[in-house]
Short mmCIF file of C-alpha atoms and ligand atoms in Angstrom, two decimals:
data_model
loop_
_atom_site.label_atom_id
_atom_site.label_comp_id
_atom_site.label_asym_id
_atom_site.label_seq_id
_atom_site.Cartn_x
_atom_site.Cartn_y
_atom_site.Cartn_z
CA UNK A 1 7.14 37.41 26.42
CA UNK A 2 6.46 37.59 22.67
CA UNK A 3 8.62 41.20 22.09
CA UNK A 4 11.82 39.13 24.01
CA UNK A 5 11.39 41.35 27.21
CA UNK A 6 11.16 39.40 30.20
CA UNK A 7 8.42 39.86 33.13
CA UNK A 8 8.91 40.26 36.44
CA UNK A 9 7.90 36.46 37.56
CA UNK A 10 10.19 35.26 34.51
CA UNK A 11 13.11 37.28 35.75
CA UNK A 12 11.80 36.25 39.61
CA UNK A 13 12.01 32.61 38.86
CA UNK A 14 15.34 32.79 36.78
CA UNK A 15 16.87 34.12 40.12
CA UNK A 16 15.56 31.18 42.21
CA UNK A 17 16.47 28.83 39.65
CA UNK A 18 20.20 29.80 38.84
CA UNK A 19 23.15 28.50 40.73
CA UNK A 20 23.63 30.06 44.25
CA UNK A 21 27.22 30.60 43.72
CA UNK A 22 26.28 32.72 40.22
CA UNK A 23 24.45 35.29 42.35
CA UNK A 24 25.97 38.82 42.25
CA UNK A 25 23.73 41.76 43.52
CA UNK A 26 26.42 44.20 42.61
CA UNK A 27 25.02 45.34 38.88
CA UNK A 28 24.29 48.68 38.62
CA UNK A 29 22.11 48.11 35.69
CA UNK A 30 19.97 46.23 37.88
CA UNK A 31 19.86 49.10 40.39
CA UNK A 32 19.03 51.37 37.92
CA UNK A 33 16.03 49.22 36.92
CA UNK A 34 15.10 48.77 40.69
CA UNK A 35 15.37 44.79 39.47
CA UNK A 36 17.54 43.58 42.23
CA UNK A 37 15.15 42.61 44.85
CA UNK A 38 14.67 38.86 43.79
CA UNK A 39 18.36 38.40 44.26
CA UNK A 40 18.32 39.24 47.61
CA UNK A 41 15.27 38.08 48.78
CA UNK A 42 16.90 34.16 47.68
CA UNK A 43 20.51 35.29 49.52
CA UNK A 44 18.47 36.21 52.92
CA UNK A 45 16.43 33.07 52.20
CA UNK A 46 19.36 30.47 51.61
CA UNK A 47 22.42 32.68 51.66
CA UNK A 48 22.43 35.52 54.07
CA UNK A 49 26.70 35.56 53.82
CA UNK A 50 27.45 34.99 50.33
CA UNK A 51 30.44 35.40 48.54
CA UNK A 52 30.23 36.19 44.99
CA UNK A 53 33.53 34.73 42.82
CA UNK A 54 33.51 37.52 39.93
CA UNK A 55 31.84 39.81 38.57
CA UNK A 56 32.35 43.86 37.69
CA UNK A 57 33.46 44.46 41.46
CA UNK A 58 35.76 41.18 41.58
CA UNK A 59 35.50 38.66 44.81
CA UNK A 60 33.28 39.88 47.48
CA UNK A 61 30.62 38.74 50.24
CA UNK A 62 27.26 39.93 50.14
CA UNK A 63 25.85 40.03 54.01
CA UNK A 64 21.90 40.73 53.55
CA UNK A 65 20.60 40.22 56.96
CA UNK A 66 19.71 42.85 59.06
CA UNK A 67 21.34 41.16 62.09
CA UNK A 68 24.15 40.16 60.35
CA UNK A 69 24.64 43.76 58.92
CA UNK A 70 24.75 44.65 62.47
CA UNK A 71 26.89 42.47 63.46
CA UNK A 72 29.82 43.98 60.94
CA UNK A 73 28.71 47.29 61.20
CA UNK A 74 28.93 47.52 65.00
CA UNK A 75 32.56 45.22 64.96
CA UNK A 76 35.04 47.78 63.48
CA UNK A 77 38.21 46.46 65.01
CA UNK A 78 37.70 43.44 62.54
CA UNK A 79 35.66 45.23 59.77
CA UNK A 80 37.71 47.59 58.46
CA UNK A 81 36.71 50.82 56.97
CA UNK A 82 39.91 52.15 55.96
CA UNK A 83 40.57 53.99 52.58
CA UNK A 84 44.28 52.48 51.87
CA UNK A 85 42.51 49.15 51.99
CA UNK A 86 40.30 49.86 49.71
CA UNK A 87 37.22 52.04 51.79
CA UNK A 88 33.38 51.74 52.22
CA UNK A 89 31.98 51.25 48.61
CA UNK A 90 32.29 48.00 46.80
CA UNK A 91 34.10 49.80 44.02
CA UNK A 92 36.94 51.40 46.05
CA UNK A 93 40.35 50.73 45.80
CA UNK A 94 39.59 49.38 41.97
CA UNK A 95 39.86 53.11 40.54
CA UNK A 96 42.69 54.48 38.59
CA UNK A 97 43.80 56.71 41.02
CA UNK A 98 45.00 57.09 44.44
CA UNK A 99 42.08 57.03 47.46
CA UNK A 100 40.80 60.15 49.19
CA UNK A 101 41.28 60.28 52.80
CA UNK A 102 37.80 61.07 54.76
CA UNK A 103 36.76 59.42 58.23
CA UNK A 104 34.00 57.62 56.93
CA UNK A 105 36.88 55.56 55.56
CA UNK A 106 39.00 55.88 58.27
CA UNK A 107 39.41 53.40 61.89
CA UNK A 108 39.77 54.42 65.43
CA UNK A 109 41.43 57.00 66.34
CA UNK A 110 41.57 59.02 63.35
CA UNK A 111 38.26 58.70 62.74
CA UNK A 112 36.49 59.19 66.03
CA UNK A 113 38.56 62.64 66.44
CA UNK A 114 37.99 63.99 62.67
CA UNK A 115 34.14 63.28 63.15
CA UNK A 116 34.18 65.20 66.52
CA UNK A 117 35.54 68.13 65.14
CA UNK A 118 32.57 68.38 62.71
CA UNK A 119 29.48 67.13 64.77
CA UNK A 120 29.23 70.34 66.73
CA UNK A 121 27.47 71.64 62.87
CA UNK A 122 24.65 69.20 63.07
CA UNK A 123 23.99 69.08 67.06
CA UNK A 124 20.43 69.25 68.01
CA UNK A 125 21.36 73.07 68.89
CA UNK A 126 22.40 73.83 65.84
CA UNK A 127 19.42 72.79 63.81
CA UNK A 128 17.22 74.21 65.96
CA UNK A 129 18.90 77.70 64.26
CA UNK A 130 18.79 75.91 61.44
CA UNK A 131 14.86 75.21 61.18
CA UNK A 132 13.37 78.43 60.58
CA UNK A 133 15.72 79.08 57.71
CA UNK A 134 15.19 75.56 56.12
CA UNK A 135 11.32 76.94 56.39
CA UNK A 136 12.04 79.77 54.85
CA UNK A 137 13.47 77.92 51.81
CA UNK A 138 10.88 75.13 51.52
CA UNK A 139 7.78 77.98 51.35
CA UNK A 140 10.05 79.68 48.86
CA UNK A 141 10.82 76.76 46.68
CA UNK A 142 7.03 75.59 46.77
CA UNK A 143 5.94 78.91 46.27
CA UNK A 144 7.76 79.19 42.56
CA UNK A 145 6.30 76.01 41.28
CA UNK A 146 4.29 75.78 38.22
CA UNK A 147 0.87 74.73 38.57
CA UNK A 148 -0.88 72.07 36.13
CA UNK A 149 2.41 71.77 33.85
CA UNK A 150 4.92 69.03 34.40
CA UNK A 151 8.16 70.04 35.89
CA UNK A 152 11.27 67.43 37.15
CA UNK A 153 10.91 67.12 41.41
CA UNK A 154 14.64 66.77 41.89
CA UNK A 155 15.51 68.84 40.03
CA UNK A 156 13.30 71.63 41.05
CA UNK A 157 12.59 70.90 44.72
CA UNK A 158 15.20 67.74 45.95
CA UNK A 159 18.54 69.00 45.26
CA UNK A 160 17.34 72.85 45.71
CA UNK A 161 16.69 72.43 48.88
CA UNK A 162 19.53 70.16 50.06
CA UNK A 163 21.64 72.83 47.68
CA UNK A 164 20.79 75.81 50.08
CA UNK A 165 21.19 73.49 53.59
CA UNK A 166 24.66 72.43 52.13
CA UNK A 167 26.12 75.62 51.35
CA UNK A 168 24.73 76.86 54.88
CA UNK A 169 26.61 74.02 56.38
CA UNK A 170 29.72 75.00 54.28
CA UNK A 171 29.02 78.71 54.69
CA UNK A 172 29.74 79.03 51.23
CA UNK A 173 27.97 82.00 49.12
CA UNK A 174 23.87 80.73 48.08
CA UNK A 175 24.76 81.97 44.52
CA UNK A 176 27.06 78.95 44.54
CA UNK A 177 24.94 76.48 46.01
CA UNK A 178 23.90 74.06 42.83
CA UNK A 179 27.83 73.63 42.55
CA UNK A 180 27.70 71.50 45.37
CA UNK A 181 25.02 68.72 44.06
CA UNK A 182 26.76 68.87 40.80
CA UNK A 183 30.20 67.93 42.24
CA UNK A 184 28.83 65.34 44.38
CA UNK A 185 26.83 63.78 41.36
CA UNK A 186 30.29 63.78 39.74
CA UNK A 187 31.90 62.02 42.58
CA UNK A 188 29.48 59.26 42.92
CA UNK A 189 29.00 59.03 38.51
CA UNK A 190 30.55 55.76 36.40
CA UNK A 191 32.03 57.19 33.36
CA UNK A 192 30.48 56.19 30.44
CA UNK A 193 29.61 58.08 27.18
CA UNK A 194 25.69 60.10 28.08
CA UNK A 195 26.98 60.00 31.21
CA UNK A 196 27.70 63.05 33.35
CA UNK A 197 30.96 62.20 33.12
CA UNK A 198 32.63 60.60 29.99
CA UNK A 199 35.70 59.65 31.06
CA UNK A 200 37.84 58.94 34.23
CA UNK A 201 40.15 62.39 33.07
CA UNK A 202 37.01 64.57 32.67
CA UNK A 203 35.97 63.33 36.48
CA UNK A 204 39.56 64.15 37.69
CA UNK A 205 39.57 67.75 35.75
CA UNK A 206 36.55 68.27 37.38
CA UNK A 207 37.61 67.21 40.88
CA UNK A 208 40.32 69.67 40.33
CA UNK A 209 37.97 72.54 40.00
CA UNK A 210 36.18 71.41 43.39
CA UNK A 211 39.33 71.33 45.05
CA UNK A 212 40.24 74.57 44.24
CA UNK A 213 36.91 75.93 45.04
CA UNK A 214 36.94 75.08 48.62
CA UNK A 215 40.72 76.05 49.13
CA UNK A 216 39.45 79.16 48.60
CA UNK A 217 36.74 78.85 51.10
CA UNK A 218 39.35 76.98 53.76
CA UNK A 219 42.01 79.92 53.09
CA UNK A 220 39.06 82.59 53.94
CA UNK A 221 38.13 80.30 57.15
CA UNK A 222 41.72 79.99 58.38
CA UNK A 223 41.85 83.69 58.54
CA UNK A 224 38.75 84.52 60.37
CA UNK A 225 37.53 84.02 63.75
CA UNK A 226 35.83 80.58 64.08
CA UNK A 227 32.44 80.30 62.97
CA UNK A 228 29.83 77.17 63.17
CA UNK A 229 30.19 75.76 59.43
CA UNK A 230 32.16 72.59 59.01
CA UNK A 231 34.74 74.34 56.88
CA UNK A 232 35.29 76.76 59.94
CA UNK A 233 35.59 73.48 62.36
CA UNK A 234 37.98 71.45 59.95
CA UNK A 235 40.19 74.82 59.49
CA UNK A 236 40.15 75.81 63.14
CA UNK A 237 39.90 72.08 65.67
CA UNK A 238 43.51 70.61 66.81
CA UNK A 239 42.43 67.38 65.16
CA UNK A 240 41.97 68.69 61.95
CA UNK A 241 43.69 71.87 61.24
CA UNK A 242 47.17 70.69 59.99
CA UNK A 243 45.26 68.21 57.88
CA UNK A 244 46.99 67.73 54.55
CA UNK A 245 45.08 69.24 51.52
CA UNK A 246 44.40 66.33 49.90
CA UNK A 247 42.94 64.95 53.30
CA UNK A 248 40.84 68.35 53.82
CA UNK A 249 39.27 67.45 50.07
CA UNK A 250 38.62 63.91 50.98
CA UNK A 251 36.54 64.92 53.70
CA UNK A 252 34.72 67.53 51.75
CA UNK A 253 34.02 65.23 49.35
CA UNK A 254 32.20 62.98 52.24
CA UNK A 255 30.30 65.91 53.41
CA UNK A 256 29.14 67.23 50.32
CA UNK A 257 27.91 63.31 49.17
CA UNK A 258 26.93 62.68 52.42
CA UNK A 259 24.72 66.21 53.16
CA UNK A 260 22.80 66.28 50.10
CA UNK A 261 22.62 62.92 47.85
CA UNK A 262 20.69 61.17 50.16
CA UNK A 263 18.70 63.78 51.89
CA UNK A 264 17.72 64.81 47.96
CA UNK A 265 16.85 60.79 47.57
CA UNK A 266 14.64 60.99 50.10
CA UNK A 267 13.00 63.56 49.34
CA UNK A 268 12.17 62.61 46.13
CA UNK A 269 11.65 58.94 46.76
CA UNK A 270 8.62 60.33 48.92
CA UNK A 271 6.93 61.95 46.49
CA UNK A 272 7.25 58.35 44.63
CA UNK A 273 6.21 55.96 47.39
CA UNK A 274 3.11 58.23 48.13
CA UNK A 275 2.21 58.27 44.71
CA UNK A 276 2.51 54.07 44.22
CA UNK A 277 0.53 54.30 47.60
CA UNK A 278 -2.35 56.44 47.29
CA UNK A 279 -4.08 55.01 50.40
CA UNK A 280 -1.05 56.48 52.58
CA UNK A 281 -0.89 59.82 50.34
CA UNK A 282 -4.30 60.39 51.52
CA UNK A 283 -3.85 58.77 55.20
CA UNK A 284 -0.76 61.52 55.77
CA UNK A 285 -3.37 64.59 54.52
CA UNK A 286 -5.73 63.48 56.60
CA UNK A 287 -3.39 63.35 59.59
CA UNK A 288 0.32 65.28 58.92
CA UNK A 289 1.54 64.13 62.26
CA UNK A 290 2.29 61.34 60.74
CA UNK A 291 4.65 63.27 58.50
CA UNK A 292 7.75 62.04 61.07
CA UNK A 293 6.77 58.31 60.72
CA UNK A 294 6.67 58.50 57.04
CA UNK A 295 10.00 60.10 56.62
CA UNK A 296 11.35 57.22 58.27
CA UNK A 297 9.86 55.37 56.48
CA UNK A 298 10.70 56.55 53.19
CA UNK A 299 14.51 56.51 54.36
CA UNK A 300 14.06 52.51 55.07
CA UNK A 301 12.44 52.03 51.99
CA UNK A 302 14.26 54.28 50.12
CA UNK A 303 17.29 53.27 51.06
CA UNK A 304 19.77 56.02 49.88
CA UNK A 305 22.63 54.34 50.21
CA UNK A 306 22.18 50.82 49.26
CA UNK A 307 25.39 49.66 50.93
CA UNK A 308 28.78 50.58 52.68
CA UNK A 309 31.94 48.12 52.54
CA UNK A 310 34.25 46.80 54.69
CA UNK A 311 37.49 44.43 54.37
CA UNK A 312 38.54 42.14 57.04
CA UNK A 313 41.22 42.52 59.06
CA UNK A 314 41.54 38.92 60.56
CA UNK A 315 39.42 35.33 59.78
CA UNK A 316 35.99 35.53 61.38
CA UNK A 317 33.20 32.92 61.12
CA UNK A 318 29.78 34.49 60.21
CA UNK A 319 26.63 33.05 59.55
CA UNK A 320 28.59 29.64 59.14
CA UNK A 321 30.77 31.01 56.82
CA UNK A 322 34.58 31.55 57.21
CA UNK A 323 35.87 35.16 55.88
CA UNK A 324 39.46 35.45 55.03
CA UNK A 325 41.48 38.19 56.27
CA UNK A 326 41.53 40.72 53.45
CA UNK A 327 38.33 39.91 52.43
CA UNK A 328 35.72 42.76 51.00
CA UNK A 329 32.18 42.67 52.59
CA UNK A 330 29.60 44.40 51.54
CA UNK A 331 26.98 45.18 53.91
CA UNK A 332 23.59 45.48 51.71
CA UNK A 333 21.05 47.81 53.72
CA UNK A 334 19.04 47.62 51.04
CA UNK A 335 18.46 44.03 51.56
CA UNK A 336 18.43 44.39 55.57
CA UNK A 337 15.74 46.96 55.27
CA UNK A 338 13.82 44.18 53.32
CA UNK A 339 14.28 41.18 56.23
CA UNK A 340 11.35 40.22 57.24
CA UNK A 341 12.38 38.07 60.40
CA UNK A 342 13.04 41.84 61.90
CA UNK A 343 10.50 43.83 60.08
CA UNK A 344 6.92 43.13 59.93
CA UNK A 345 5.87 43.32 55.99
CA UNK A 346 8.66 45.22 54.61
CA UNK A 347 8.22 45.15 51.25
CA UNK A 348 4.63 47.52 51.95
CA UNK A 349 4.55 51.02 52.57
CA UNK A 350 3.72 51.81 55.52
CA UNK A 351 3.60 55.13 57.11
CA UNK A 352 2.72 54.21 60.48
CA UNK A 353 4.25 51.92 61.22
CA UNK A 354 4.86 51.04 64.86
CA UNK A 355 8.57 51.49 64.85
CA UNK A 356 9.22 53.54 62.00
CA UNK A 357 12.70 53.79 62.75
CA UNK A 358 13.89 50.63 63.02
CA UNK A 359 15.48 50.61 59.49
CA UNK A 360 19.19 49.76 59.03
CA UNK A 361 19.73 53.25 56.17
CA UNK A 362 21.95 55.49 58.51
CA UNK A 363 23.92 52.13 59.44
CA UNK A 364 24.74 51.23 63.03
CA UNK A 365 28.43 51.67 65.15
CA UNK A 366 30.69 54.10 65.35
CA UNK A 367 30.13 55.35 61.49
CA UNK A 368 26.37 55.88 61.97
CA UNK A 369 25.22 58.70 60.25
CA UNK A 370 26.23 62.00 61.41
CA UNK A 371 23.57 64.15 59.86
CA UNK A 372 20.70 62.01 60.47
CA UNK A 373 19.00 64.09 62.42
CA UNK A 374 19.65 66.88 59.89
CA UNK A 375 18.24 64.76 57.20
CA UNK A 376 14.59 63.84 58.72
CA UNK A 377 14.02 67.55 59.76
CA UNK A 378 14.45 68.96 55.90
CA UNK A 379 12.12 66.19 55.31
CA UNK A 380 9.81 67.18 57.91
CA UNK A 381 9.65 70.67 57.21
CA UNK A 382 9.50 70.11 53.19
CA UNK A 383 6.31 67.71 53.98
CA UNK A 384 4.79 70.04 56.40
CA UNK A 385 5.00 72.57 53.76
CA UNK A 386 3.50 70.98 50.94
CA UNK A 387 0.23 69.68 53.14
CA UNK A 388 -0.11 73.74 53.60
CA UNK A 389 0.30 74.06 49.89
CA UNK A 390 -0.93 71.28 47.45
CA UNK A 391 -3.78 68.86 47.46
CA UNK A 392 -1.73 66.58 45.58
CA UNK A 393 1.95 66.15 43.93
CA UNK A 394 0.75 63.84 41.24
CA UNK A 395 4.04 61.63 39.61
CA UNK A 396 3.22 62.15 35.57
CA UNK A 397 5.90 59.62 34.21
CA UNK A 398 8.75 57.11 35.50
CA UNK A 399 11.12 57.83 37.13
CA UNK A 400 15.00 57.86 35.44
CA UNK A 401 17.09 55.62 38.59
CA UNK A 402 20.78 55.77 39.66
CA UNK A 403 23.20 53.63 37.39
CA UNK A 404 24.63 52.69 40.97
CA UNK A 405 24.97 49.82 43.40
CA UNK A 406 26.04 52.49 45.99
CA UNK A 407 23.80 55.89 45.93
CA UNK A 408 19.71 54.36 45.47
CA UNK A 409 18.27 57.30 44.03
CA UNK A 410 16.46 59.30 41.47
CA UNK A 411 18.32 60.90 38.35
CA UNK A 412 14.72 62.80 37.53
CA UNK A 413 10.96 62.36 38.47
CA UNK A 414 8.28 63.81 36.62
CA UNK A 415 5.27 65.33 38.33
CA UNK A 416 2.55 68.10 37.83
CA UNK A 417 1.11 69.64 40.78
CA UNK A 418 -3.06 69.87 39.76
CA UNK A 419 -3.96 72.92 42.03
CA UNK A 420 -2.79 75.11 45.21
CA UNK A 421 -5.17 74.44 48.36
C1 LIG B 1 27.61 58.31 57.35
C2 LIG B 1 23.30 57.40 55.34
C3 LIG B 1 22.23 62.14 55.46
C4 LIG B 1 26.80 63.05 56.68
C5 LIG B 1 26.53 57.66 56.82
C6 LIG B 1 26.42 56.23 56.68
C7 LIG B 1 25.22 55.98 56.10
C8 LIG B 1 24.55 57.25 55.89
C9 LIG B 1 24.66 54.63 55.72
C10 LIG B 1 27.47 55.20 57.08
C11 LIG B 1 27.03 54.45 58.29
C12 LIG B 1 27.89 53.28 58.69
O1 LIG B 1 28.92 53.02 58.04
O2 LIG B 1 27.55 52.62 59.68
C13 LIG B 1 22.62 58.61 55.23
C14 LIG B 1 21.25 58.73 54.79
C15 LIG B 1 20.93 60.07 54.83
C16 LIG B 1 22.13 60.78 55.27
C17 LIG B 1 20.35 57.58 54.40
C18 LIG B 1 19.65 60.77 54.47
C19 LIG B 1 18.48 60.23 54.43
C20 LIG B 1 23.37 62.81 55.81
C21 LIG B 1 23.48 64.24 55.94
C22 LIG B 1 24.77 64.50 56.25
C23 LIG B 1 25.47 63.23 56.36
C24 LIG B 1 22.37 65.26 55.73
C25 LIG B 1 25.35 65.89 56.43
C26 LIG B 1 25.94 66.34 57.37
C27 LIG B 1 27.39 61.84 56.97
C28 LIG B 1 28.76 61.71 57.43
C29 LIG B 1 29.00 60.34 57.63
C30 LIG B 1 27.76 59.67 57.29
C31 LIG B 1 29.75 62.84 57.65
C32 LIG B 1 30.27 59.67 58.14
C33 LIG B 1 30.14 59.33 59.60
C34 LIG B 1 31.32 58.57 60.17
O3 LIG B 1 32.08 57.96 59.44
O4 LIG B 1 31.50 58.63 61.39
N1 LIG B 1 25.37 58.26 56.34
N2 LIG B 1 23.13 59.85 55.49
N3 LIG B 1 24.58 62.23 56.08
N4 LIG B 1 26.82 60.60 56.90
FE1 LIG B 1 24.94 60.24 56.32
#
């Protein structure tokens, strides 16, 4: 282009024309500019396991299939997920100080008995008490909303209501609640100057604060009669309750990321898609039980987490190609949730779909995604809401994206709702 910019074919065709072995999905700029998809769309093509030399992440393979992500995901006694080797995110083990324990990034047994003890606080049981109060909140949160001025979604709506579910799940106080998106926007942040954090001392001062914060609410826990929060479970379960402190905070950490980053994603990256989509914006408000099928499909196309990491434990052949023991491999669901040998157009939209939840975003094996289940019903219940409420949520501006190859999501999103119904 004249202004130096480039367009979307010219940066299309520079992908397919460069040098396989330059490829390197792993740019968080490119994230942020949702600009990756051309690089894997050539890897699934004519490099589903790739292994990329250099880069800001150092050596690692890319794995982009959907059956191939399966493959690692579900084969844990040689993909590794453990934190002293370095953990589930491309980045880990390359930070400047020493690696949390949580069971996401732990192996059998450790994991499997850590996750028990927590489970019990998102079994179908549970949200079933949980629904009419996540009601509650939704109606209230709609209710404030300005009408005909332009507001920020997430900031308003997304991590509100994943805010208040969070701090029910930790049974800490409401008053508290946007604490909890704030650390765990801190957790997941690059330091950089803008940024929400500046420096890698700021994040750890920081971290110190959110540490101390839920001592306090462990200390309380350990005290009392058990209760059905996770900080009751981790204080009170056999498996968990002579847990180091350090190991206690890793596995907050993993909750608070896990409950209300990605839930918040979603919830905002539906107002998005049905915006870009206006033909399945109008087909959900002319038939809301097909609210379920689009939030799964907003989670495959949103993504949330656009991958998890693992590091070989032994030489396995994949996909034709021999990975070393000690090897990182990054499992892209981002790109899986893209392969269209397993999913029938997956680069449209589609909100009913046939198999709506066939996407590869709460992964697959032992790690899958504990609060799944808790995820799609906020969604649910924040959808069946709105279709009570508004005729439209109408996106005014773009949207600012995550400066992350890890959490796919939305920093803020413009919108302006026209008129109630
Ligand atoms: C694990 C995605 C919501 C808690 C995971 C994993 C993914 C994921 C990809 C790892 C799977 C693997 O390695 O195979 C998502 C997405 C969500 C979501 C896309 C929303 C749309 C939640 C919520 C909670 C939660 C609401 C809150 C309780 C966890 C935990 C793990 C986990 C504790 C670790 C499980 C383990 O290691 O056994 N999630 N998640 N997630 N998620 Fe979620």
């Amino acid at each position: 282009m004249a202004d130096g910019s480039v367009t979307l074919d010219e940066a299309r065709n520079a992908v397919w024309s460069a040098p396989l072995e330059s490829l390197d999905p792993a740019q968080p700029a490119l994230f942020q500019q949702d600009a990756m998809w051309p690089i894997f769309d050539r890897l699934r093509a004519e490099a589903p396991v790739h292994f990329t030399e250099g880069g800001e992440y150092g050596p690692y393979w890319s794995i982009t299939r959907y059956n191939d992500i399966m493959a690692v995901d579900t084969n844990h006694q040689v993909f590794s997920s453990d934190f002293l080797l370095g953990g589930i995110t491309i980045g880990g083990g390359q930070q400047n100080f020493e690696p949390l324990p949580m069971f996401i990034a732990m192996d059998p047994p450790r994991h499997d008995v850590q996750r028990k003890a927590v489970s019990p606080a998102v079994s179908p049981a549970n949200l079933q008490l949980m629904a009419p109060l996540i009601r509650e909140r939704a109606g209230a949160i709609l209710d404030g909303l300005p009408i005909g001025e332009t507001f920020d979604w997430v900031d308003l709506v997304s991590k509100e209501l994943t805010a208040m579910t969070l701090a029910t799940l930790f049974d800490a106080p409401q008053e508290d609640r946007r604490k909890l998106p704030y650390w765990s926007d801190v957790v997941t942040a690059i330091p950089m100057p803008g940024g929400i954090v500046e420096s890698l001392e700021q994040k750890l001062e920081i971290f110190q604060e959110y540490q101390a914060y839920f001592n306090v609410l462990w200390n309380q826990k350990v005290n009392a009669p058990p209760t059905g929060d996770m900080i009751s479970m981790l204080a009170h379960h056999p498996a968990t309750r002579d847990m180091a402190p350090r190991e206690y905070f890793g596995n907050v950490v993993l909750l608070t990321v896990g409950g209300n980053d990605t839930t918040r994603n979603t919830i905002s990256g539906s107002v998005f898609e049905l915006n870009r989509n206006p033909d399945q914006y109008a087909k959900l408000r002319a038939d809301p039980s097909l609210i379920p099928s689009m939030v799964s499909e907003t989670i495959r196309y949103q993504t949330p987490l656009a991958h998890m990491r693992r590091t070989a434990l032994e030489d396995i052949e994949l996909g034709g190609q021999i990975i070393r023991k000690g090897d990182k491999v990054v499992m892209w669901y981002v790109s899986g949730n893209r392969d269209d040998s397993v999913i029938e157009r997956p680069n449209d939209y589609i909100i009913d779909r046939e198999r709506p939840r066939q996407h590869i975003s709460f992964g697959f094996g032992i790690h899958r995604c504990v609060g799944n289940r808790l995820a799609e019903l906020q969604l649910q219940i924040i959808w069946e809401e709105i279709l009570k409420r508004f005729p439209e949520i109408v996106v005014v501006g773009e949207p600012k994206r995550s400066y992350s190859v890890f959490v796919r999501g939305f920093e803020t999103l413009p919108v302006m709702i026209p008129r109630r119904l």
